[in-house]
Coordinates of C-alpha atoms and ligand atoms in Angstrom, one line a residue:
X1 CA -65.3 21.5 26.0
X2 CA -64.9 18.7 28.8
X3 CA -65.3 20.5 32.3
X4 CA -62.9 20.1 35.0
X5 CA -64.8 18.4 37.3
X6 CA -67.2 15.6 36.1
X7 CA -69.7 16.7 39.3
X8 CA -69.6 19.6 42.2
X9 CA -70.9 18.4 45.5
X10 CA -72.8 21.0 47.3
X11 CA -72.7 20.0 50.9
X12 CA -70.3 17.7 52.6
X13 CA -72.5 15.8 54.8
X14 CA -72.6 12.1 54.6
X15 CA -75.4 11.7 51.8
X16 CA -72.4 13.6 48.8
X17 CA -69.6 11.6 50.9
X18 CA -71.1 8.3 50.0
X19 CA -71.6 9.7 46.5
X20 CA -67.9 10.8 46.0
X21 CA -66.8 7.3 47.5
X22 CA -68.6 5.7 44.1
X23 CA -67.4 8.5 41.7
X24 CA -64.2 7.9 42.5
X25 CA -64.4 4.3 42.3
X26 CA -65.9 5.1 38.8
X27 CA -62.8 7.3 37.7
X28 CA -64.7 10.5 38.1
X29 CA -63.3 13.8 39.1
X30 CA -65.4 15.4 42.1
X31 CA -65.0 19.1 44.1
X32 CA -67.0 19.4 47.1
X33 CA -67.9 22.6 48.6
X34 CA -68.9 23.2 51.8
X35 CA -69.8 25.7 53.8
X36 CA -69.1 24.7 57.0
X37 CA -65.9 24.8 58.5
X38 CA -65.9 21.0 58.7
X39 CA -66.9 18.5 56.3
X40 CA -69.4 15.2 57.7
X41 CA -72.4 17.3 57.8
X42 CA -74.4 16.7 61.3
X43 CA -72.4 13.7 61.9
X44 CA -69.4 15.5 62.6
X45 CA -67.6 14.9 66.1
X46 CA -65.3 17.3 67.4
X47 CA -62.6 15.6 70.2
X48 CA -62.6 17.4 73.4
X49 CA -60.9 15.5 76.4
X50 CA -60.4 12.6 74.3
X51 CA -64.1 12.6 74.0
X52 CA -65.9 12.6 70.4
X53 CA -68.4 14.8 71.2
X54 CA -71.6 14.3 68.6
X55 CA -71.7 18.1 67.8
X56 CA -74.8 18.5 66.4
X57 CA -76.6 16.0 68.5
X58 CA -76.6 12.3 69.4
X59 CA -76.2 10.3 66.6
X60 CA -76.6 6.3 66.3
X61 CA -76.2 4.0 63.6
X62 CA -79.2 1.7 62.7
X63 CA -80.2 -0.2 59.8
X64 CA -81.6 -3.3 58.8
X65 CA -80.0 -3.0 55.2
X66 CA -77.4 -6.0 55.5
X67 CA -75.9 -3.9 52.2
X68 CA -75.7 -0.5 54.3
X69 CA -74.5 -2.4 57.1
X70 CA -71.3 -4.1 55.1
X71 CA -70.8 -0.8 53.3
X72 CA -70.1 1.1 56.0
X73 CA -68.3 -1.5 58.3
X74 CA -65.7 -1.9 55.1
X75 CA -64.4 1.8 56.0
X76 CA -65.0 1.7 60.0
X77 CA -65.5 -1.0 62.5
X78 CA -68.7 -1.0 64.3
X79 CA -68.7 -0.9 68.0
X80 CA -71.6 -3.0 70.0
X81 CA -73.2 0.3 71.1
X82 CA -76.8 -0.5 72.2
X83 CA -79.0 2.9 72.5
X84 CA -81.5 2.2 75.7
X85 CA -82.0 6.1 76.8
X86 CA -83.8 6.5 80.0
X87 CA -86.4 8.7 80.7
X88 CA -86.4 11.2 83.9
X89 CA -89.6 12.9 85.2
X90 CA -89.7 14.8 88.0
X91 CA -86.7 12.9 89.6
X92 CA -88.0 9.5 88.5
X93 CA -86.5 7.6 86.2
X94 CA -87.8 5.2 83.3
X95 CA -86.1 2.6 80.5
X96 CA -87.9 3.7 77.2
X97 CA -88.6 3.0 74.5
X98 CA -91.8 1.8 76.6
X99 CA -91.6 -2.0 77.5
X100 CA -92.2 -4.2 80.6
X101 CA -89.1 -2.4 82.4
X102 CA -91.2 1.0 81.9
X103 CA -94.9 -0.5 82.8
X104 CA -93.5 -2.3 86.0
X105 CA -91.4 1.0 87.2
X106 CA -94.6 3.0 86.5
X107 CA -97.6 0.2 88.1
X108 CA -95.6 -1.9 89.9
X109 CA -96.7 -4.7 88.0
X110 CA -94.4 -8.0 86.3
X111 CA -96.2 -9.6 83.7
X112 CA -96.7 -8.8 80.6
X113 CA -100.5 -9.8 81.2
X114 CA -101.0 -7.1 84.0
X115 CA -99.2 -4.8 81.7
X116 CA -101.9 -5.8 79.0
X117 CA -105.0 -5.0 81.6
X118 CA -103.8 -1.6 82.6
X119 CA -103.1 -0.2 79.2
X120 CA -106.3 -1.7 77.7
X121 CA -108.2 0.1 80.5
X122 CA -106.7 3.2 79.6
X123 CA -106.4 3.4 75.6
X124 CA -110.0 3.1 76.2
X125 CA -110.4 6.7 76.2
X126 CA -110.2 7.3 72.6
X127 CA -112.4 5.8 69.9
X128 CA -112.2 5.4 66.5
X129 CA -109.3 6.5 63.9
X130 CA -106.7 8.6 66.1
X131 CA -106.8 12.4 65.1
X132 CA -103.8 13.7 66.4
X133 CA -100.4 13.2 68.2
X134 CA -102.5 13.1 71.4
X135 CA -104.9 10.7 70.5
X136 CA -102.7 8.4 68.8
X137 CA -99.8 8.2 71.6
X138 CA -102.6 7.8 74.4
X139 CA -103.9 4.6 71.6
X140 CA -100.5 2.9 71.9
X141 CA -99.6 3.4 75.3
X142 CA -102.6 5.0 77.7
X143 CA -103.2 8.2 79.6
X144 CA -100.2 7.8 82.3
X145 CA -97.4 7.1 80.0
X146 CA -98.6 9.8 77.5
X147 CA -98.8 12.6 80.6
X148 CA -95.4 11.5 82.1
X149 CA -93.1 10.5 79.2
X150 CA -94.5 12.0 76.2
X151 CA -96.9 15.0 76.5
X152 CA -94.0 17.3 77.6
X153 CA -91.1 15.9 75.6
X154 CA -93.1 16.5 73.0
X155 CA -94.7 19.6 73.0
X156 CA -91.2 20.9 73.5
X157 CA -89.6 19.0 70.5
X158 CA -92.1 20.8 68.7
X159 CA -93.1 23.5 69.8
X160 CA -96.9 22.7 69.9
X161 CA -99.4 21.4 71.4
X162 CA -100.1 17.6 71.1
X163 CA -103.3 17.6 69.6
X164 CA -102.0 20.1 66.7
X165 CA -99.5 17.5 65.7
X166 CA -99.4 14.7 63.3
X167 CA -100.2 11.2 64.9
X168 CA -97.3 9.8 62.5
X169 CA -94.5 11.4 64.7
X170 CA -95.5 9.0 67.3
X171 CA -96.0 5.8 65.7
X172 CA -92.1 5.0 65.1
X173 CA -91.6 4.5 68.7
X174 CA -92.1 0.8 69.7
X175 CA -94.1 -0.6 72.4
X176 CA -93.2 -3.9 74.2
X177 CA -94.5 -6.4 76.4
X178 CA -90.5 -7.6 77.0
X179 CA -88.6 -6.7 79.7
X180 CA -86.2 -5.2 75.9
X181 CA -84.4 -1.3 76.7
X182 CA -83.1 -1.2 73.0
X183 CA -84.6 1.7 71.1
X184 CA -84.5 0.2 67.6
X185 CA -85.9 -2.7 66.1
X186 CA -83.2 -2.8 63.4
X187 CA -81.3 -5.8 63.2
X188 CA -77.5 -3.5 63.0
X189 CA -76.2 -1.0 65.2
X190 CA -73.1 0.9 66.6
X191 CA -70.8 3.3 66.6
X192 CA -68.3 3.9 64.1
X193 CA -64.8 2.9 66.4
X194 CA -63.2 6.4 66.6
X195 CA -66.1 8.2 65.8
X196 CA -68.1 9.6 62.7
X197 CA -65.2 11.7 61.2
X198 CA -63.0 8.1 60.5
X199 CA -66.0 7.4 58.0
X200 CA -66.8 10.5 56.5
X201 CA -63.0 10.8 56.1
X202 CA -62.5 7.4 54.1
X203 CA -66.0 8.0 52.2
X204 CA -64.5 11.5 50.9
X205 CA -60.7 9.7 50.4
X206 CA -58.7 12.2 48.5
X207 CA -62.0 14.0 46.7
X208 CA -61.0 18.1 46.5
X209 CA -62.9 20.1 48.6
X210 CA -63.4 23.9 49.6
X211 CA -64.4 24.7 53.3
X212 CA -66.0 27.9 54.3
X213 CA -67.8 28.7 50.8
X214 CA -71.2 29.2 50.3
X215 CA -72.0 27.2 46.8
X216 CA -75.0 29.8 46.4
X217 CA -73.1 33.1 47.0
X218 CA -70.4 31.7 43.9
X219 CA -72.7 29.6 42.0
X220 CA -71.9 31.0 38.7
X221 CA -68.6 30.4 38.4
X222 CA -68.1 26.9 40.4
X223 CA -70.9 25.6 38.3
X224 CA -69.0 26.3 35.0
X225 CA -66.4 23.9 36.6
X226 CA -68.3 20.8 37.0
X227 CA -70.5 18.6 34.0
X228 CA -73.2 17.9 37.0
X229 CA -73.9 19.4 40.2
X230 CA -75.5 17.2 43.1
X231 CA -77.0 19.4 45.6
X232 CA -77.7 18.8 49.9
X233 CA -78.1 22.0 50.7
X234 CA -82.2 23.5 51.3
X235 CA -83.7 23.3 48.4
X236 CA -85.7 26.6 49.2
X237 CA -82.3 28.2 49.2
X238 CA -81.3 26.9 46.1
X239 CA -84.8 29.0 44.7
X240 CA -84.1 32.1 46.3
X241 CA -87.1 31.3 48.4
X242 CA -89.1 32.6 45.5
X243 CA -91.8 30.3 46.4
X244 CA -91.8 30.8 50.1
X245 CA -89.8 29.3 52.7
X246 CA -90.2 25.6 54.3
X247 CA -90.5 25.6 58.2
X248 CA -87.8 23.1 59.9
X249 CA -87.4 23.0 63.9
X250 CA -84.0 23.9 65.1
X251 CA -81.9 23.0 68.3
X252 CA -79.2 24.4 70.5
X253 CA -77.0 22.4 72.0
X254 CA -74.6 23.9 75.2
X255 CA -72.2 21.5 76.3
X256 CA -70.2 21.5 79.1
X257 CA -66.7 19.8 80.4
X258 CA -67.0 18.2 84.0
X259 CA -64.4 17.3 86.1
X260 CA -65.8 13.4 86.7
X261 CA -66.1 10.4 85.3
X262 CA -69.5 9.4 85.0
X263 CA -72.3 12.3 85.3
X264 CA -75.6 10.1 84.4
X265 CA -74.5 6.8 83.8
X266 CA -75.8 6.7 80.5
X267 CA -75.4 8.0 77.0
X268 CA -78.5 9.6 76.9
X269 CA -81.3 10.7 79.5
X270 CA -84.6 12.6 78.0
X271 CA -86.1 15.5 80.2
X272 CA -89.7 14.6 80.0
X273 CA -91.4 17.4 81.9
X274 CA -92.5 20.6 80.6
X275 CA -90.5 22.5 82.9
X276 CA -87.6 21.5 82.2
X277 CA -86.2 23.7 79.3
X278 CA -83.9 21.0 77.6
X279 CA -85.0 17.6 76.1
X280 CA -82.4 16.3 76.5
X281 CA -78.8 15.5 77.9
X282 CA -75.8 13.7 76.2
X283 CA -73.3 12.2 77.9
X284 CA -70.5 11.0 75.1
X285 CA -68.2 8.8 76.3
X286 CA -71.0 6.6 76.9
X287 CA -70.8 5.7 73.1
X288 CA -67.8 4.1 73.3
X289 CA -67.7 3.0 76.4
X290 CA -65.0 5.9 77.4
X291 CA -62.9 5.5 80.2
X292 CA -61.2 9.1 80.2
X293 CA -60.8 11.2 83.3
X294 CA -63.4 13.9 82.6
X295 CA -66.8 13.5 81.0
X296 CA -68.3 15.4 78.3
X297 CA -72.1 16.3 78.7
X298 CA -74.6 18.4 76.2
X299 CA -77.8 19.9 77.2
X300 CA -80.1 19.5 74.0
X301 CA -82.8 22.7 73.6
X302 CA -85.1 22.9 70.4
X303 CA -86.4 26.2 69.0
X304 CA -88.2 27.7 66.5
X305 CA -86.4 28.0 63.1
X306 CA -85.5 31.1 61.9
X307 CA -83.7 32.3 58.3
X308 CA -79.7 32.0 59.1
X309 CA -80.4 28.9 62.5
X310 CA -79.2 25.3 61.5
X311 CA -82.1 23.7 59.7
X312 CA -82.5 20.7 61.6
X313 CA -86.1 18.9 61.1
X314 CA -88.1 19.4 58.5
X315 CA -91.5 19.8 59.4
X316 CA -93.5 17.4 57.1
X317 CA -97.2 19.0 57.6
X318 CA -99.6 19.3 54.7
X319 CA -98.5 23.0 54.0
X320 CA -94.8 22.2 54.2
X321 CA -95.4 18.8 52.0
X322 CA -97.0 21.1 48.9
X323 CA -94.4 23.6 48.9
X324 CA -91.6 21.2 49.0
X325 CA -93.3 20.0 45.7
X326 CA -93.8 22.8 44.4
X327 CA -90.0 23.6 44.6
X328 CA -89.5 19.9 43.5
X329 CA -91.2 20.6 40.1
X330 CA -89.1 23.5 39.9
X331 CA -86.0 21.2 40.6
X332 CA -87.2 19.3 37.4
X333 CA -86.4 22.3 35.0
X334 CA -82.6 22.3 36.2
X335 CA -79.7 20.5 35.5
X336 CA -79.1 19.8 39.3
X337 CA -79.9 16.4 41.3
X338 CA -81.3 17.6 44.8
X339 CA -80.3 14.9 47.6
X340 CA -80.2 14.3 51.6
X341 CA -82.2 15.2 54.3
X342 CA -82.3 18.7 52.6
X343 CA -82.2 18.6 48.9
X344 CA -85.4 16.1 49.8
X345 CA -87.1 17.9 52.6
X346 CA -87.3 14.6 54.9
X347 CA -86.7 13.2 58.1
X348 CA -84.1 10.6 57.1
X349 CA -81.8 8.3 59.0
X350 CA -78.2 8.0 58.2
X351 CA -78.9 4.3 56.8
X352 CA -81.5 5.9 54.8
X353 CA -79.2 8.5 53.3
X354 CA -77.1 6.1 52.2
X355 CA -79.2 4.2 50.2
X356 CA -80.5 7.3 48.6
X357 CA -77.0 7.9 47.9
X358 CA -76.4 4.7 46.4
X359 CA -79.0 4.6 44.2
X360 CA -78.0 8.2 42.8
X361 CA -74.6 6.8 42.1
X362 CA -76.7 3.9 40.3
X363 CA -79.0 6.3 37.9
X364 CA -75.4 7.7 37.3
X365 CA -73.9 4.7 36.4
X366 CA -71.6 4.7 39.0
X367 CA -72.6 1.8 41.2
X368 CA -73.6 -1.4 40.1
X369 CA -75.1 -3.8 42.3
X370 CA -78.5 -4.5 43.9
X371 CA -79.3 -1.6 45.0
Ligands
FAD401 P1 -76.3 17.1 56.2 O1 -75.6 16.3 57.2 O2 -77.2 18.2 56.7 O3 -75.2 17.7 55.2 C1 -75.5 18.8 54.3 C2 -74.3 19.7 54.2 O4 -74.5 20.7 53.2 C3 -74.1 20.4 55.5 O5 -72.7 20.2 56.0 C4 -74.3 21.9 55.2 O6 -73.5 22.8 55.9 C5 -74.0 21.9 53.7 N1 -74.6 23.0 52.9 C6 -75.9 23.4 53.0 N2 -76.1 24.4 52.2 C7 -74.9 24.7 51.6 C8 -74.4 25.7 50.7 N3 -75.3 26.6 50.1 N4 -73.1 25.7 50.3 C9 -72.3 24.8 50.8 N5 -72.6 23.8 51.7 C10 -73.9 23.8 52.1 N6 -79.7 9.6 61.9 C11 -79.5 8.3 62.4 O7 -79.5 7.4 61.6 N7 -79.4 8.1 63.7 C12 -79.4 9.1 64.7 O8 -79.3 8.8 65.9 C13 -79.6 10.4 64.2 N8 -79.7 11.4 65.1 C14 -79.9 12.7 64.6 C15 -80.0 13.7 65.6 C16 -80.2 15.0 65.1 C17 -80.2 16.1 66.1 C18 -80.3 15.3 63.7 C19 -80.6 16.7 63.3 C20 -80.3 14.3 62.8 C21 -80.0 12.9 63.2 N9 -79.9 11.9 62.3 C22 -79.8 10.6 62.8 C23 -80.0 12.1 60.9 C24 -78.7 12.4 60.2 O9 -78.1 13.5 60.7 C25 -78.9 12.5 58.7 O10 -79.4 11.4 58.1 C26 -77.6 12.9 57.9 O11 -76.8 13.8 58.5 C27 -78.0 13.5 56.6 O12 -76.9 13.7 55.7 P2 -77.0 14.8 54.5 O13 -75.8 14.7 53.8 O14 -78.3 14.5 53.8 O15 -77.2 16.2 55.2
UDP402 N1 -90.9 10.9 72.3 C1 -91.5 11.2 73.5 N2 -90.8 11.0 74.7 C2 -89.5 10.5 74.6 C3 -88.9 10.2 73.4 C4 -89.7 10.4 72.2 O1 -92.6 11.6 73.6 O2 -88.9 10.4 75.7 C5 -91.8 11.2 71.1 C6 -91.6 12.6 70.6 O3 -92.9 13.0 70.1 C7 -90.6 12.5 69.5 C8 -91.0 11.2 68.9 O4 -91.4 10.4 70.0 O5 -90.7 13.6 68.6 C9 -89.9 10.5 68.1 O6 -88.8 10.3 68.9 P1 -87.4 9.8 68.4 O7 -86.5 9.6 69.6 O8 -87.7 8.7 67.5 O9 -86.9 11.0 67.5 P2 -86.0 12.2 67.8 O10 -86.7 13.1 68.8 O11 -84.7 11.6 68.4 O12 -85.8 12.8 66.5

């Protein structure tokens, strides 16, 4: 007999509400469960002051996928938000990512040649192949951008030490000889006008959902409802963690009302230093270039994950990468796609998501096109 619901979404973030967006182009029936109160996953914005508020941390748009890019301004209009965080160390403060503006506030110095002499001296310091985090940050950008702006940062992100960390993590931030603040080398980016939730909202359109409900605490009987389930949640959870459980890195975020209208000047400012216990602070407004009364600010402090925190960055080591596919062979033997940034155990972007979601809409014959 033909099931209610042709699939059950586990998860409402944004890689199942792309998903439901094609299904129900398609003609297909969807539930999503979730089991937050809220559905857009970590992209969720809650409106305090007149503020969105990112609540699970800043969150900008990027992507160099002119397909991504048109998908998601159909539903929401971009804003011309530009993310140029600055950097503050012991009461100085730097433009990252690290570019002239950073080299001349650091030396002194205003050419890119002088800029070339300096950090050529200092890279000097490690040969060969780098082996670590340490090694390979000190290879892109010398000794005294690696002790101000990154050893500290860092080590608090992740709760290690430098030279116990993967030289990968480092290699995605860009290095310029242009007097160029913009963090990202993609071609798009913004904010979605009104925030996330306008997006998410119009991606889910009139799909049924269930709030509040953990999927694996009633898997039994919502699985009899739907002919496929498409699953974000952990993918450890879905096991039982019979295999073990993967490490992620989690965060807390306390944010704070105050009674002015601009607190740093700037939508975000990273804490370099190891003494300071935050990495970072938020100011929201800045993404849309609010002009409310009061601002909205939240400290940012990572922390060790622990069974029943958020799960917020996978940690994609050797040990981590061979359980995941361990549990991924597992994953073969069921009748349930695994998707996102959890059902996949990786770091991925929102753009990324996306195309991850469109491409499972396309081996489901929902989506045509060239993706
Ligand atoms: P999620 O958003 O995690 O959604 C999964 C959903 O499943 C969650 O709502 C969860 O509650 C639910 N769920 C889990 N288990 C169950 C269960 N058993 N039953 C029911 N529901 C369940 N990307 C960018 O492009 N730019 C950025 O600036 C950026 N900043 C980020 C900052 C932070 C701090 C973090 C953590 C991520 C950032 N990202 C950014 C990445 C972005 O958040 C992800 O790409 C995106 O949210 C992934 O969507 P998803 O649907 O895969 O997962
Ligand atoms: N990083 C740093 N100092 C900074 C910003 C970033 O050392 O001020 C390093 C840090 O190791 C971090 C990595 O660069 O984990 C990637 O940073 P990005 O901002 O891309 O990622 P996020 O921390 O936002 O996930």
């Amino acid at each position: 007999m033909k099931k209610k619901y042709d699939y059950l979404l586990v998860g409402a973030g944004l890689f199942n509400a792309v998903f439901a967006h094609f299904a129900a182009k398609a003609g297909k029936r969807c539930f999503v469960v979730e089991k937050r109160n809220h559905i857009g996953g970590n992209l969720h914005c809650e409106e305090i002051e007149g503020i969105h508020v990112h609540q699970y941390g800043a969150h900008i748009f990027h992507t160099s996928n002119r397909e991504v890019w048109t998908f998601v301004n159909s539903f929401v209009e971009m804003n011309r938000f530009t993310n140029a965080p600055m950097a503050q160390y012991k009461g100085e403060m730097y433009n990252l990512p690290f570019n002239m503006n950073t080299f001349s506030r650091m030396w002194g110095i205003r050419t890119p040649e002088e800029a070339e002499a300096i950090l050529a001296e200092q890279r000097r310091v490690i040969s060969g192949e780098p082996r670590n985090l340490e090694e390979q940050a000190i290879r892109l950008v010398g000794t005294d951008i690696y002790t101000k702006l990154i050893k500290g940062y860092t080590e608090k992100q992740w709760g290690r030490d430098c030279r116990e960390l993967p030289a990968f993590i480092i290699k995605r931030l860009p290095v310029r000889l242009t007097y160029d603040n913009n963090y990202f080398n993609d071609r798009y980016q913004g904010i979605p006008e009104g925030g996330y939730n306008v997006l998410i909202e119009a991606l889910f359109g009139d799909c049924e959902r269930v709030l509040g409900v953990d999927y694996l605490s009633h898997r039994g009987e919502l699985d009899q409802q739907a002919e496929q389930v498409i699953y974000t949640g952990p993918i450890d959870a879905y096991f039982d963690y019979r295999l073990g459980s993967l490490s992620y890195r989690s965060l807390r975020f306390e944010t704070e009302v105050l009674n002015l209208p601009n607190w740093q000047g700037n939508a975000v400012v990273n804490y370099t230093e190891r003494e300071v216990p935050w990495t970072r602070i938020i100011e929201h407004k800045h993404f849309e270039f609010g002009r409310q009364e009061k601002t909205v600010i939240t400290r940012e402090y990572p922390q060790d994950w622990e069974p029943g925190m958020e799960p917020y960055y996978p940690v994609n080591d050797e040990k981590n990468q061979a359980l995941y596919a361990a549990y991924r062979k597992l994953g073969e033997a069921e009748r349930v796609i695994f998707g996102g940034r959890l059902g996949e155990y990786r770091y991925y972007d929102m753009d990324k998501v996306i195309e991850r979601a469109m491409e499972c809409a396309k081996a489901c014959g929902l989506k045509r096109g060239t993706l």
